[in-house]
Short mmCIF file of C-alpha atoms and ligand atoms in Angstrom, two decimals:
data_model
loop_
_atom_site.label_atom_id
_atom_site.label_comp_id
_atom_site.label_asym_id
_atom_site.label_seq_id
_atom_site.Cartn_x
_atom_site.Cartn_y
_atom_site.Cartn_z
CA UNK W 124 81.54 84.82 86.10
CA UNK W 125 84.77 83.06 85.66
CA UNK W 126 86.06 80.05 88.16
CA UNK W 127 89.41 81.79 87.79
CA UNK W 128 92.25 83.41 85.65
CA UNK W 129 96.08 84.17 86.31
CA UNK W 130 96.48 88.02 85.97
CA UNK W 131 99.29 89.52 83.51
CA UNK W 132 100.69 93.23 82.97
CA UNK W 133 103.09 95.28 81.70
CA UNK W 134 105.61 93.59 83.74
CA UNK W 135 104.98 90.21 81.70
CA UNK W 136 105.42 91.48 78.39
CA UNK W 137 108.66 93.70 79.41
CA UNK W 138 110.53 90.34 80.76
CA UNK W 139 109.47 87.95 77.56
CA UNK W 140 110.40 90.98 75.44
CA UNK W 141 114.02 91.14 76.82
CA UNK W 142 113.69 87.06 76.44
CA UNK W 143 113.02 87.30 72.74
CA UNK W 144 115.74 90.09 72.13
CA UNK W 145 118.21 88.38 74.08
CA UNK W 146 117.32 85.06 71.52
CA UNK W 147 117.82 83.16 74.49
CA UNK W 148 114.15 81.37 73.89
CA UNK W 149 114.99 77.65 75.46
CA UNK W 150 116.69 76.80 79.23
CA UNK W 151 118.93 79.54 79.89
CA UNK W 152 120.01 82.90 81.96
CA UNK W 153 116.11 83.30 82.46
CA UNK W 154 115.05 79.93 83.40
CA UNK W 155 117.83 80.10 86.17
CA UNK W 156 116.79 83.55 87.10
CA UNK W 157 112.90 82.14 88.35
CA UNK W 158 114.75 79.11 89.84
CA UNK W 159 116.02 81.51 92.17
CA UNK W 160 113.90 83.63 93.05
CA UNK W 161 111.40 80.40 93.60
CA UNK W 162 114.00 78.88 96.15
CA UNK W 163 114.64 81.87 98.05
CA UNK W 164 110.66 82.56 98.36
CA UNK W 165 110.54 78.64 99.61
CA UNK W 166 113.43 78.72 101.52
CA UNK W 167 114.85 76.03 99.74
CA UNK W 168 118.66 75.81 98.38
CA UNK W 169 117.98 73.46 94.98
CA UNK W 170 114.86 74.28 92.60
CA UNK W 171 114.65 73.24 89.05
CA UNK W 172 112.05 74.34 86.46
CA UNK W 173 110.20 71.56 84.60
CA UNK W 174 107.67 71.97 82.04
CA UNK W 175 104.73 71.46 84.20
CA UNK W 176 103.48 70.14 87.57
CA UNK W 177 102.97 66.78 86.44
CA UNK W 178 106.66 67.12 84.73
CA UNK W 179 107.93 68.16 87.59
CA UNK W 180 106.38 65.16 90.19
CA UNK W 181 107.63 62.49 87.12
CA UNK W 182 111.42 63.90 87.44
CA UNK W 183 111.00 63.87 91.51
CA UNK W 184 109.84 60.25 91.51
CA UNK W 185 112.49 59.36 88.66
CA UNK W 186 114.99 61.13 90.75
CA UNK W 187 114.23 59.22 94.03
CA UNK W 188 114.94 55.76 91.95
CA UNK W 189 111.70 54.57 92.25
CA UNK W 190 110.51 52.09 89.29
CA UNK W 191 109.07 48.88 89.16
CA UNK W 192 108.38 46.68 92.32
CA UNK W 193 107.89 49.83 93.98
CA UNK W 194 104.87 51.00 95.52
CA UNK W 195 103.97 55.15 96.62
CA UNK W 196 101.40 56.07 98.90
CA UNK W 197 98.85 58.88 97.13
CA UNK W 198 95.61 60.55 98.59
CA UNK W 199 92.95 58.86 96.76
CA UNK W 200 91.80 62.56 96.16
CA UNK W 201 93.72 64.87 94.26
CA UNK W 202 94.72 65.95 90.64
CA UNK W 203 95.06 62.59 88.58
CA UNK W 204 99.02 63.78 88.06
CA UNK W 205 100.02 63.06 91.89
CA UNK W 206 99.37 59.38 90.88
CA UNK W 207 100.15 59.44 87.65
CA UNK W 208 103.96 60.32 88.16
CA UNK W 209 104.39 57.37 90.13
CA UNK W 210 102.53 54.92 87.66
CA UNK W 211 105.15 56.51 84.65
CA UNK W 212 107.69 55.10 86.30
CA UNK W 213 106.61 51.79 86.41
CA UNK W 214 106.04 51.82 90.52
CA UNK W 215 102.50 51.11 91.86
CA UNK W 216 100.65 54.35 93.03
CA UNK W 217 99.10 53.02 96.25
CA UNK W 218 95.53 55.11 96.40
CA UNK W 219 94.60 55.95 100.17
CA UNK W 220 91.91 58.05 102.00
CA UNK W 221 91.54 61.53 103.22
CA UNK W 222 90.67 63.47 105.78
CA UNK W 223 87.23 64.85 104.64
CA UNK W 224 87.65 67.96 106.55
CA UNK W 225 90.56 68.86 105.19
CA UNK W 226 90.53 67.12 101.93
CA UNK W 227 94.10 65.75 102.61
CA UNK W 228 95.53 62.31 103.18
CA UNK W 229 94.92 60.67 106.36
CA UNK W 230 98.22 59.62 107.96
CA UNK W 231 96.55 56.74 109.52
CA UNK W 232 94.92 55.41 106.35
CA UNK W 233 98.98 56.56 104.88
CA UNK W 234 100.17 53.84 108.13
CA UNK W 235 97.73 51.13 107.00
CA UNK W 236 98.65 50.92 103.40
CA UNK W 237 102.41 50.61 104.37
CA UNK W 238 104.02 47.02 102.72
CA UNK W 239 107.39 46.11 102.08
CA UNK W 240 107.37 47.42 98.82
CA UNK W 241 106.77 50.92 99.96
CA UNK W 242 109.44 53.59 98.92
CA UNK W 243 107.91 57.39 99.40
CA UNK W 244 104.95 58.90 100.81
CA UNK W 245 103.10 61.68 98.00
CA UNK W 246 101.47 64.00 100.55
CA UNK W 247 99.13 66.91 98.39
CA UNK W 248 98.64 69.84 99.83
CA UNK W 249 95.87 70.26 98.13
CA UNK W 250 93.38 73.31 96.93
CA UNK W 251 96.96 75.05 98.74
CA UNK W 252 96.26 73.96 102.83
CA UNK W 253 99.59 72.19 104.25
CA UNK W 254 98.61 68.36 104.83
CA UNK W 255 99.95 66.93 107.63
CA UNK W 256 103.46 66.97 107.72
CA UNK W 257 104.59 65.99 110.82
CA UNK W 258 102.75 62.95 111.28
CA UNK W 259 103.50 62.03 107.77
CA UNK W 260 107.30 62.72 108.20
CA UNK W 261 107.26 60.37 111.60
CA UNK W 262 105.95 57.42 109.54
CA UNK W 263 108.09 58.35 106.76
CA UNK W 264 111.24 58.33 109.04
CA UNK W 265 109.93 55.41 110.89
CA UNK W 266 109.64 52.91 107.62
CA UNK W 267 112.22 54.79 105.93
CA UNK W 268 110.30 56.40 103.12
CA UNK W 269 111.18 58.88 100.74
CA UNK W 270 108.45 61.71 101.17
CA UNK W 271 107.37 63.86 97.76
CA UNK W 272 105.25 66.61 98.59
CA UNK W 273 102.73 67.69 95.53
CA UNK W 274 102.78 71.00 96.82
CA UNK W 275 101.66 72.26 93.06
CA UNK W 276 98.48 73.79 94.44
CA UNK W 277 100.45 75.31 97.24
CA UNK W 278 102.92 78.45 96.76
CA UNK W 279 102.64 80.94 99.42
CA UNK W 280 101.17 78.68 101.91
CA UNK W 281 102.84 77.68 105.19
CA UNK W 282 102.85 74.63 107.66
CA UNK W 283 104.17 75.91 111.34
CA UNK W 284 105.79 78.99 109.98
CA UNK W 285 107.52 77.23 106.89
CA UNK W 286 106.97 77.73 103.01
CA UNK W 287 106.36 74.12 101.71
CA UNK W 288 108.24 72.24 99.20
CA UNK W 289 111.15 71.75 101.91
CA UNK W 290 109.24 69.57 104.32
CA UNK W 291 110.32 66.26 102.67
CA UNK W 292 112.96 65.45 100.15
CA UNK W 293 111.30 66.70 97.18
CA UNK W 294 108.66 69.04 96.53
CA UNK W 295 106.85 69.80 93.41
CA UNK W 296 105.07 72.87 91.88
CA UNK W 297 102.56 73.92 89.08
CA UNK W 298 102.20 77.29 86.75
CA UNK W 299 99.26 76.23 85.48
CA UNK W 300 96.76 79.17 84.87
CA UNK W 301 94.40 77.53 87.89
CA UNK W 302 97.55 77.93 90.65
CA UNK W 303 98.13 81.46 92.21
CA UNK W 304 101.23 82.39 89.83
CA UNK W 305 101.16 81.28 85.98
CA UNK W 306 103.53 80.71 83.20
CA UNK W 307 100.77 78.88 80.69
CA UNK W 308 102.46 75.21 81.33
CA UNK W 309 105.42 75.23 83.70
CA UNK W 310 106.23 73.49 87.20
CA UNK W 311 109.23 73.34 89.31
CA UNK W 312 111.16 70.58 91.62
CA UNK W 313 112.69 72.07 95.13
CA UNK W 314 114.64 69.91 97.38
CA UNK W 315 117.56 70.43 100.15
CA UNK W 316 119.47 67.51 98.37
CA UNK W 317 122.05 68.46 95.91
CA UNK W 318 122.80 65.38 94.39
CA UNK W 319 118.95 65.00 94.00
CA UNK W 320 118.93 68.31 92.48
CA UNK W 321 121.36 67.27 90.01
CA UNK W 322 119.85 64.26 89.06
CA UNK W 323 116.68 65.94 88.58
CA UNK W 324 118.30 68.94 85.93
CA UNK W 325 120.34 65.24 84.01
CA UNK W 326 116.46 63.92 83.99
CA UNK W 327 114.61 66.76 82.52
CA UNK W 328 117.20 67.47 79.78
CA UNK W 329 117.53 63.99 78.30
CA UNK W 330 120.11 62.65 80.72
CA UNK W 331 122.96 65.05 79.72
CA UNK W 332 126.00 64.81 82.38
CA UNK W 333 128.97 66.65 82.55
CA UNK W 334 131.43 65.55 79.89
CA UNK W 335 134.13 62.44 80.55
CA UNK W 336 136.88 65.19 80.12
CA UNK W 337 134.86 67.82 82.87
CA UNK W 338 136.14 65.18 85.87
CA UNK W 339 139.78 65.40 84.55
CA UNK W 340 139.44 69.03 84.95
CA UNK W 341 140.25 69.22 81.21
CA UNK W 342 136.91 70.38 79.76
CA UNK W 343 136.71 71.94 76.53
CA UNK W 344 133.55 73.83 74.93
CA UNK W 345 133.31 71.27 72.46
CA UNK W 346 133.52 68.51 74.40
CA UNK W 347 129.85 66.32 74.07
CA UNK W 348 127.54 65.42 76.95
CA UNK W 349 127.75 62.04 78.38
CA UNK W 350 124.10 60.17 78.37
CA UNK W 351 124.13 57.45 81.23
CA UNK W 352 121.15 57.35 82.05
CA UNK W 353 117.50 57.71 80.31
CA UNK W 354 116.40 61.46 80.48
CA UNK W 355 113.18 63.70 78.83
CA UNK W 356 112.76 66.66 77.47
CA UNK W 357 110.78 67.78 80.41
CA UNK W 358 112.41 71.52 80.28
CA UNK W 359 111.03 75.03 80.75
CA UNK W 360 111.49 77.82 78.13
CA UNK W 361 112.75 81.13 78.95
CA UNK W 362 110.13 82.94 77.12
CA UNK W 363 108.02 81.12 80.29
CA UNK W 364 110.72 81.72 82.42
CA UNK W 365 110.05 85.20 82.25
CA UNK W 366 106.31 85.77 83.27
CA UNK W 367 107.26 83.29 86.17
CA UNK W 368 110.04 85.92 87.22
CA UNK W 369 107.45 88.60 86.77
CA UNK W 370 104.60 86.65 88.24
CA UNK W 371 106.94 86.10 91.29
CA UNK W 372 107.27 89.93 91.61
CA UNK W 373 103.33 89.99 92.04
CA UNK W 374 102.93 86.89 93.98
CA UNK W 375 102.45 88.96 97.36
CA UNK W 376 100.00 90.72 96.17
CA UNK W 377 98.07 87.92 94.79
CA UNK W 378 98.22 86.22 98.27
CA UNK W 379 96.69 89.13 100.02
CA UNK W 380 94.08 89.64 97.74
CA UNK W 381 92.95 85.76 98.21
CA UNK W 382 92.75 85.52 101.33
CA UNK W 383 90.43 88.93 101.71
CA UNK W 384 88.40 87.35 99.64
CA UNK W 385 88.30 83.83 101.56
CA UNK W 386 87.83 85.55 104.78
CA UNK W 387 85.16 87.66 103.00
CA UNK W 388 83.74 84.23 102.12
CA UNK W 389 84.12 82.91 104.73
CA UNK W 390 81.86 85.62 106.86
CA UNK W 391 79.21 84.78 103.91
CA UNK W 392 78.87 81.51 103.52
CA UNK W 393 79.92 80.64 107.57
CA UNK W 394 76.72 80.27 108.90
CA UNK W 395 74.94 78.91 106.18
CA UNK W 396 73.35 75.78 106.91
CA UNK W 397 74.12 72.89 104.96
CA UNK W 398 77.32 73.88 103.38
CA UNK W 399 81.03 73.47 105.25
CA UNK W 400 83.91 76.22 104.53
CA UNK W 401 87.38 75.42 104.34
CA UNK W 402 88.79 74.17 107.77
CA UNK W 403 92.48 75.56 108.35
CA UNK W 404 94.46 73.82 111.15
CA UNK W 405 95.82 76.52 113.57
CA UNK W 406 99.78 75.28 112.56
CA UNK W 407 98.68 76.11 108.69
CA UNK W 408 98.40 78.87 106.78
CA UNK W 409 96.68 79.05 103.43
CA UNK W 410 96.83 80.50 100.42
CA UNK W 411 92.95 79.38 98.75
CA UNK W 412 93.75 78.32 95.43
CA UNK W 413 90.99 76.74 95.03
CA UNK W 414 87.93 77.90 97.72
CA UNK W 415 85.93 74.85 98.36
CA UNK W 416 82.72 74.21 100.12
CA UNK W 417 81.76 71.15 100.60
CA UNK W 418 77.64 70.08 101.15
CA UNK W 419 77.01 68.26 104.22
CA UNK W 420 73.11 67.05 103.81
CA UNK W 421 71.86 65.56 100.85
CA UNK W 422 75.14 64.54 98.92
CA UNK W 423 75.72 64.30 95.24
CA UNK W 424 72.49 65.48 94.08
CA UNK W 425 71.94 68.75 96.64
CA UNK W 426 75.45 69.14 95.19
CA UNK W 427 74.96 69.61 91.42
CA UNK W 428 71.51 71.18 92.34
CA UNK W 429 73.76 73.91 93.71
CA UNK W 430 75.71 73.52 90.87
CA UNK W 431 72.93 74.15 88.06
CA UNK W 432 71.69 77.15 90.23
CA UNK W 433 74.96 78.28 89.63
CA UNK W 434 75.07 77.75 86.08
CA UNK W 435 71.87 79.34 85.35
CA UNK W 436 73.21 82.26 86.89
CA UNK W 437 76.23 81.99 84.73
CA UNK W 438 78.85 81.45 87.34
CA UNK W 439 81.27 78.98 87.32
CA UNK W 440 82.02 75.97 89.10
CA UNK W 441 83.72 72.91 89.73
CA UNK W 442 83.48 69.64 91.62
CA UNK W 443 86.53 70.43 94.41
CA UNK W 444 89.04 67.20 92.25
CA UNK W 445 89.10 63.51 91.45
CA UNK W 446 88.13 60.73 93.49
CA UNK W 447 91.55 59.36 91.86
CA UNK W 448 90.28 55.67 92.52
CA UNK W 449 87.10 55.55 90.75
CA UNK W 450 88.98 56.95 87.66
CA UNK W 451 88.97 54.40 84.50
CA UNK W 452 92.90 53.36 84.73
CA UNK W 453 93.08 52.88 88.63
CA UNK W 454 89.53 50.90 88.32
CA UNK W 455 90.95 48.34 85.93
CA UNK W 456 94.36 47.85 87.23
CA UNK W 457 93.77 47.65 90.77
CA UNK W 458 90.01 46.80 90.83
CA UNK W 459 88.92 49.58 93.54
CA UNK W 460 85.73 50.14 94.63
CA UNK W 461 84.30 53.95 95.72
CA UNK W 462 83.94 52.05 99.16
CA UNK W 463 87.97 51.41 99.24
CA UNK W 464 88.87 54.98 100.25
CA UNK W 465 85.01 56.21 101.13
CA UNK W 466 85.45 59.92 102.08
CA UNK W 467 87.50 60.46 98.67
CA UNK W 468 84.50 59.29 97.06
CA UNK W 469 82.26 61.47 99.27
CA UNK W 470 85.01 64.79 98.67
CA UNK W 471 84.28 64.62 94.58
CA UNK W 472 80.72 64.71 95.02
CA UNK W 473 79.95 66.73 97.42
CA UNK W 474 82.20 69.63 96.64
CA UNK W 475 81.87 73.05 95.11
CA UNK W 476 85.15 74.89 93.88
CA UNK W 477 83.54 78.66 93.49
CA UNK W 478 85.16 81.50 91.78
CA UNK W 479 88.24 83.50 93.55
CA UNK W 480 90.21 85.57 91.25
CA UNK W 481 92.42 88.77 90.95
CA UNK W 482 89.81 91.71 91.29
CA UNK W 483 86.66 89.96 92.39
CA UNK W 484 84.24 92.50 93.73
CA UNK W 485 82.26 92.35 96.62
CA UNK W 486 79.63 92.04 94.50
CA UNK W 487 80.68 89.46 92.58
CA UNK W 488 81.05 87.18 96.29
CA UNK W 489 77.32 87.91 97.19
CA UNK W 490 75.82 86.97 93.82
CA UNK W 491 78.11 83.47 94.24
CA UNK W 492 76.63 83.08 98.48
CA UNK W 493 73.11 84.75 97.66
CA UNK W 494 72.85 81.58 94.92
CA UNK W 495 74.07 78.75 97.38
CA UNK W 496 71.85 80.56 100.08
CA UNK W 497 68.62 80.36 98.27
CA UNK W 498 69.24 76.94 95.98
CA UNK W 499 69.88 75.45 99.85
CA UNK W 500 66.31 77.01 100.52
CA UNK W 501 64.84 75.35 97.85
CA UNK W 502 66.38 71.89 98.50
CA UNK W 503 65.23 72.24 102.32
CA UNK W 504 61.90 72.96 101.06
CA UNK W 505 61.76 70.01 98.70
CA UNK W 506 62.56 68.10 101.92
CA UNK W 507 60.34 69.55 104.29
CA UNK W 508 56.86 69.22 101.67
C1 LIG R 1837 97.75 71.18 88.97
C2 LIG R 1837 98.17 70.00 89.74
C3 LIG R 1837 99.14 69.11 89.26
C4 LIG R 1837 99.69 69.13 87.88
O1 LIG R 1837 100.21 70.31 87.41
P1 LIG R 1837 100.27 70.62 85.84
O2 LIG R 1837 101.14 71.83 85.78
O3 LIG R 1837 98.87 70.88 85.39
O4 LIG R 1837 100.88 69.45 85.16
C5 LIG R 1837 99.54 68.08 90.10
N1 LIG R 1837 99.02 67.91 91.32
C6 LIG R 1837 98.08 68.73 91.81
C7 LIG R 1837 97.54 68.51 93.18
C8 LIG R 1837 97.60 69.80 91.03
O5 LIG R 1837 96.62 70.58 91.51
#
């Protein structure tokens, strides 16, 4: 059994057909056309496409002005990209705890790591529930901070009745095939600022700007780009472009479908003792990328045993993410320790990502609980003899 898989049709292949006919194949009509459909479903008025999550989060932080000197605040557990960005542009990422029930960063560890040099807050709304917003924003307006939500896990989820992406000044998404909607590689940047938005579309096509003439009002079509500042090639194609617009078209349904099968989960694996289900604050709602049950006795190795009962049943699983501080780079360069941001350390090994996909079957769920259920049994034996 697979952890999980985007799910394609008809509609896909329709869309990149009229792509390929239209020879339209980079940034163009389509590109533009999944822009907007992806603000209107996020209620935001700027979005720009990026070649992937992590593309996306290096334009936002490029776009904010942050670069050396700098420092960002970043959950010390999450996708290595969410501190990545901020480490490509020369700034510091500044790796803080979580919240171990919700596996998102703790605004009070987010108050305590606040210096001088601090220019944005990187909440992650991570496996797709809403972290903390308000508080975060009240420390962010308090300090003055830019705040960049990673909200690439997190399409179709809501935080007190809003889509996210709009809660701060930038927010950043992710088509990769593990999110709920899937282009292969893509990502896209949302924001209310326009002049953000523009700076983000210069960034992620090499810095082009309107040409000199364009402000004169005497623009010709082959007048050149200017190039004033330092840009990428961080753009999306329009053969993506279109299974994003089609994707889009399905994304209800996906939604629905996951969470029956959380809830369904949920009921199963509920009352099992030893393992903890997703938590989901009453202000949030969620859209389970990733379901994640996390074991509460016996730590790391009640956890892989779990894991290799899982495997020998040929289902797959994942630890929940990183514990971004005990990674090689942030080890060396900062000199953490697992104890620096403890229940980070404790969230990557004691979690369990299980499979949720587009037509699961009921069976399928109670094959994945019935294995938890009995390799708990046999680690509560172990402990009992
Ligand atoms: C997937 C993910 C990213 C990166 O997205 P890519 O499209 O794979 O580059 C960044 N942050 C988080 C929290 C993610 O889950």
């Amino acid at each position: 059994m697979e952890l999980a898989f985007p799910k394609f049709d008809e509609r896909e292949r329709e869309l990149i057909g009229q792509c390929l006919e239209s020879r339209w194949v980079t940034q163009g009509p389509m590109v533009r056309r999944f822009e907007e459909l992806f603000a209107a479903r996020q209620r935001v008025p700027f979005s720009a496409a990026a070649s992937s999550g992590t593309a996306a989060l290096h334009l936002a932080v490029l776009a904010l002005g942050i670069g050396p000197g700098d420092e960002v605040i970043v959950p010390a557990y999450t996708w290595v990209s969410s501190a990545h960005c901020v480490e490509y542009a020369g700034a510091k990422a500044v790796l803080v705890d979580i919240d171990l029930s919700t596996y998102n960063l703790d605004p009070q560890a987010a108050a305590a790591a606040i210096t001088p040099r601090t220019r944005a807050i990187l909440p992650v709304h991570l496996f797709g529930l809403p972290a903390e917003m308000d508080s975060i924003r009240n420390l962010a307006e308090k300090h003055n901070l830019a705040v960049i939500e990673d909200a690439a896990c997190a399409v179709g989820s809501e935080y007190q009745g809003s889509p996210l992406g709009g809660l701060g000044d930038v927010g950043c998404f992710s088509f990769h095939p593990r999110k709920i909607i899937s282009t292969g590689e893509g990502g896209m940047v949302t924001t209310r600022d326009a002049g953000l938005a523009d700076r983000v579309r210069s960034l992620r096509n090499i810095g082009a700007g309107a040409p000199r003439e364009a402000a004169a009002g005497q623009a010709r079509p082959y007048h050149l780009s200017t190039f004033d500042v330092l840009g990428y090639n961080l753009r999306m194609s329009d053969i993506l472009a279109a299974v994003g617009v089609a994707q889009m078209e399905k994304l209800d349904n996906l939604l629905a479908e996951r969470r029956g099968l959380a809830q369904r989960y949920d009921a199963l694996l509920g009352e099992m003792d030893g393992v903890a289900i997703p938590a989901v604050p009453a202000d949030c709602s969620m859209n389970y990328q990733s379901y994640v049950v996390r074991v509460t006795r016996g730590g790391l190795a009640t956890r892989n045993h779990l894991m290799d009962a899982l495997v020998e049943r040929n289902i797959a699983s994942r630890p929940g993410t990183h514990a971004v501080h005990r990674l090689g780079y942030y080890v060396q360069k900062y000199h953490l320790r697992p104890e620096d941001c403890p229940n980070a350390a404790r969230a990557e090994d004691e979690t369990i990502s299980i499979p949720l996909f587009p037509g699961m079957t009921s069976k399928n769920q109670d094959l994945v609980a019935e294995t938890i259920q009995q390799a708990l049994g046999r680690v509560q034996d172990k402990g009992a003899a």
